[in-house]
Tab-separated table of C-alpha atoms in Angstrom:
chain	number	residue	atom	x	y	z
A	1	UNK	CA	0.000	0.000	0.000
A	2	UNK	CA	1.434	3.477	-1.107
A	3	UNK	CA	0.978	5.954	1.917
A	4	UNK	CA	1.782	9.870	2.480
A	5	UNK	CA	4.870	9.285	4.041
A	6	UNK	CA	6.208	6.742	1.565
A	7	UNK	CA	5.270	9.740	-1.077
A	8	UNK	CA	7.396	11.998	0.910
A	9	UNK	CA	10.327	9.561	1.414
A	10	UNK	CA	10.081	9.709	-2.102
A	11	UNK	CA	9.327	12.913	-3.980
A	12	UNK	CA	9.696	15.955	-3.532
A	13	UNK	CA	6.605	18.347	-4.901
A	14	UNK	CA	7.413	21.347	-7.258
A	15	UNK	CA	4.374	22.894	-8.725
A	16	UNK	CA	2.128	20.240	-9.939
A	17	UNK	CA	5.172	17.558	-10.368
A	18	UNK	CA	6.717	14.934	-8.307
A	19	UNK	CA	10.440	15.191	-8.509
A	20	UNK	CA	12.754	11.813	-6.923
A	21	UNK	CA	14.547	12.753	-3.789
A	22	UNK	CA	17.218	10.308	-4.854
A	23	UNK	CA	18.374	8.338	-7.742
A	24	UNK	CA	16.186	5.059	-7.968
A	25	UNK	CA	16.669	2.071	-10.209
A	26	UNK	CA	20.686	1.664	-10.418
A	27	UNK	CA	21.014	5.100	-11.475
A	28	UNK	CA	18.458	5.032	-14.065
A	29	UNK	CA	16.468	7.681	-12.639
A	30	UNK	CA	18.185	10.518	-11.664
A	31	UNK	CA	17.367	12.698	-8.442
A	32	UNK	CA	15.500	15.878	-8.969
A	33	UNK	CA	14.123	14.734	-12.467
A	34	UNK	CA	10.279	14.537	-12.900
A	35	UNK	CA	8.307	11.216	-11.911
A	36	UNK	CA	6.613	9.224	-14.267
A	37	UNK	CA	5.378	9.346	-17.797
A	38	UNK	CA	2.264	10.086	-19.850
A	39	UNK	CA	-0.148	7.748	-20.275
A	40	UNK	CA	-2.178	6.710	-23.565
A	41	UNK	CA	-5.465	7.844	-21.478
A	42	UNK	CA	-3.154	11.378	-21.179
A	43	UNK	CA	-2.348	11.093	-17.234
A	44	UNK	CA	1.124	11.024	-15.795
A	45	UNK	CA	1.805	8.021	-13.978
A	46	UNK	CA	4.706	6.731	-12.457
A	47	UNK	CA	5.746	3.588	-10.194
A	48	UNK	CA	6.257	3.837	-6.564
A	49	UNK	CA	7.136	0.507	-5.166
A	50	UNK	CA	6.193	-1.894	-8.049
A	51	UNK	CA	2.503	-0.172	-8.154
A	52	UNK	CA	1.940	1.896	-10.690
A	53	UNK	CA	-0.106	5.446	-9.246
A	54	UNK	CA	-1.603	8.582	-11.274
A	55	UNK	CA	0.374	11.141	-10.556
A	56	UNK	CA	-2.606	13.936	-9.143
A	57	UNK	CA	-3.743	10.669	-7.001
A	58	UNK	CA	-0.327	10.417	-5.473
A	59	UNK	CA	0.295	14.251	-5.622
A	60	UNK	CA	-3.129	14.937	-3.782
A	61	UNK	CA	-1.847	11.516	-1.146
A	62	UNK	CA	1.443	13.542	-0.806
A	63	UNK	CA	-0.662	16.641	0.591
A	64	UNK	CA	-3.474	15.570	2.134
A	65	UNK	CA	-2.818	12.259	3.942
A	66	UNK	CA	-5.764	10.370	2.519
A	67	UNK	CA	-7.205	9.451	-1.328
A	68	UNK	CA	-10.469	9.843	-2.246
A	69	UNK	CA	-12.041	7.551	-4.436
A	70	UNK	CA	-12.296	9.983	-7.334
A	71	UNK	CA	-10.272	13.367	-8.056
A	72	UNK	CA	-11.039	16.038	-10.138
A	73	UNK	CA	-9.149	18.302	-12.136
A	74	UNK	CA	-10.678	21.885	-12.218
A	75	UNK	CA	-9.395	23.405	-15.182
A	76	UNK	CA	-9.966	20.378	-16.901
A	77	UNK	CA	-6.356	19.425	-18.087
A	78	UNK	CA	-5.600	16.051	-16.940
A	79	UNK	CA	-1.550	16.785	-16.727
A	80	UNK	CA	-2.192	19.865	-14.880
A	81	UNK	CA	-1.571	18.343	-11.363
A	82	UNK	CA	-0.752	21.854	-9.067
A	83	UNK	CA	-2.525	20.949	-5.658
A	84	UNK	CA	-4.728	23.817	-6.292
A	85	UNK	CA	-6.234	22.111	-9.142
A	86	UNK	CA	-7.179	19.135	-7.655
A	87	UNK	CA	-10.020	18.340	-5.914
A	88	UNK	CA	-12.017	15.204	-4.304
A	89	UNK	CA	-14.949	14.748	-6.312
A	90	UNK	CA	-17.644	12.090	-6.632
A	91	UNK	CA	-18.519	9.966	-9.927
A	92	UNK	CA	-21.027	12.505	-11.204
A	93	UNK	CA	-19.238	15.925	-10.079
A	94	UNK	CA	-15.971	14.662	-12.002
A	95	UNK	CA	-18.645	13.995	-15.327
A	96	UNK	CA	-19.812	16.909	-14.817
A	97	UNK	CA	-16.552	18.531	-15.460
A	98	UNK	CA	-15.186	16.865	-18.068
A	99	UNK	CA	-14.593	18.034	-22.025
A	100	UNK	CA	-17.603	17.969	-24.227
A	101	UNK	CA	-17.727	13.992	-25.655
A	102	UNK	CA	-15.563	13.683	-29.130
A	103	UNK	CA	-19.133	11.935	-30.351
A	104	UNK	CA	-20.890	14.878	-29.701
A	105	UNK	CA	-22.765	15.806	-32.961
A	106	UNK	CA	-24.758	19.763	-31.890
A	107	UNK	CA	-21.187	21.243	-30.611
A	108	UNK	CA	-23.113	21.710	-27.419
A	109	UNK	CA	-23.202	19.873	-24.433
A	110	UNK	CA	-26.821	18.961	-23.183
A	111	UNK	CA	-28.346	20.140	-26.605
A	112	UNK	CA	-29.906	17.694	-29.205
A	113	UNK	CA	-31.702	17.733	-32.074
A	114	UNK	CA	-35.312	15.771	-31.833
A	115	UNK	CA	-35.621	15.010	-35.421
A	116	UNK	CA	-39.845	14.284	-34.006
A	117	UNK	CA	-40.393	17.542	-33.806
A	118	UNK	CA	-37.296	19.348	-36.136
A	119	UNK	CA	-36.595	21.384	-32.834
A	120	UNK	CA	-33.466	21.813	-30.491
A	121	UNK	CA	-33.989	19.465	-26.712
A	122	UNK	CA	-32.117	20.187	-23.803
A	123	UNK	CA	-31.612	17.583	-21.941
A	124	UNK	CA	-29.168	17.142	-18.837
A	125	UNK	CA	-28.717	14.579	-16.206
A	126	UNK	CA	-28.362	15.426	-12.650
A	127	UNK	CA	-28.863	12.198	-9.496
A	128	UNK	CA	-29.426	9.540	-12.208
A	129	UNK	CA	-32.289	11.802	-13.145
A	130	UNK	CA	-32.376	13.049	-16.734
A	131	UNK	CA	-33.976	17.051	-16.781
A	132	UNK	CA	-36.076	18.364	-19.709
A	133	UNK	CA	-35.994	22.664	-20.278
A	134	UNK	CA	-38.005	22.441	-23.254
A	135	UNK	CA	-37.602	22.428	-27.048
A	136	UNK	CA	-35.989	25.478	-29.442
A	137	UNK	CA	-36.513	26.504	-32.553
A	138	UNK	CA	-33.160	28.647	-32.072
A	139	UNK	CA	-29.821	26.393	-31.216
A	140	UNK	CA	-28.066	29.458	-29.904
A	141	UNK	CA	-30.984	29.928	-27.653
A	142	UNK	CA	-30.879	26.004	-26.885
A	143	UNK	CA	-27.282	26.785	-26.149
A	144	UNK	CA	-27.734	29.234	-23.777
A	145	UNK	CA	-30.371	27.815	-21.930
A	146	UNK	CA	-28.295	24.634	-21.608
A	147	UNK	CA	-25.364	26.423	-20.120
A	148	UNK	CA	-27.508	28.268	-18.076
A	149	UNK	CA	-28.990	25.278	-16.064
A	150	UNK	CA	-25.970	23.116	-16.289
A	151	UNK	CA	-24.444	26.216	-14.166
A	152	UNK	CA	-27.408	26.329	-11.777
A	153	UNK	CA	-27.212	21.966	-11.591
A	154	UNK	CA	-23.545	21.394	-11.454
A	155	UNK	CA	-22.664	24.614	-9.135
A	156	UNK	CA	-18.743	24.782	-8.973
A	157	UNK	CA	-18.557	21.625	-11.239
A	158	UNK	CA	-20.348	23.433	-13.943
A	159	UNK	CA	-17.559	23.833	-16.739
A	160	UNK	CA	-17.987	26.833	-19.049
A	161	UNK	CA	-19.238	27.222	-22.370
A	162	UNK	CA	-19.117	23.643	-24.338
């Protein structure tokens, strides 16, 4: 099990990196270089006893003593790991955050066309519940409205316009 003190054995912090205290690996590693390496799911990682951790997981460990089950970044850029910009989060406040989906086919989150009725739907999900604020001929309006209520919904996990 990786711990807080085990972190700090280890690293040192400098502004949203881990750096190693001392060489590691037969020289391999030099001390004071950066931990870890970017992932294909674009999240530094690195290996800290034979385990491999994210690096904001063991970066938030490092500072806080405990992990949460999920993290969130706040800007949004997963190798942005500052302490500031990390926060414990739970499955839906971390969604709620995240970049509009790749598959997304209106260019706005929450807004979709009902091909019924050949008007704009927003539609967002909040508690496993899925919200309805009405149908628009307009998709800037649809857009608006949409950003509007994800902002009242998702509070300080709202993220801007997208």
């Amino acid at each position: 099990m990786i711990t807080q003190q085990i972190l700090q054995d280890l690293f040192i912090y400098d502004n949203g990196n881990l750096l190693w205290k001392n060489s590691q690996r037969k020289n391999t590693v030099k001390a004071n270089s950066i931990a870890g390496n970017l992932g294909q799911n674009g999240y530094y990682r690195t290996s800290v006893k034979g385990k491999l951790i994210y690096n904001h997981r063991a970066i938030f460990l490092f500072h806080h003593g405990y992990l949460p089950k999920f993290l969130d970044h706040i800007n949004g850029i997963k190798t942005d790991n500052r302490i500031e910009n990390l926060r414990e989060a739970t499955y839906q406040q971390n969604n709620e955050n995240k970049a509009m989906q790749k598959n997304n086919k209106s260019g706005c989150r929450c807004v979709f066309w009902h091909k019924t009725t050949n008007l704009w739907v927003v539609l967002i999900r909040k508690n496993n519940k899925q919200h309805s604020f009405g149908y628009y001929k307009n998709y800037d309006e649809a857009c608006l409205i949409a950003n509007q209520k994800r902002k009242e919904l998702h509070g300080e996990f709202y993220r801007g316009l997208s």
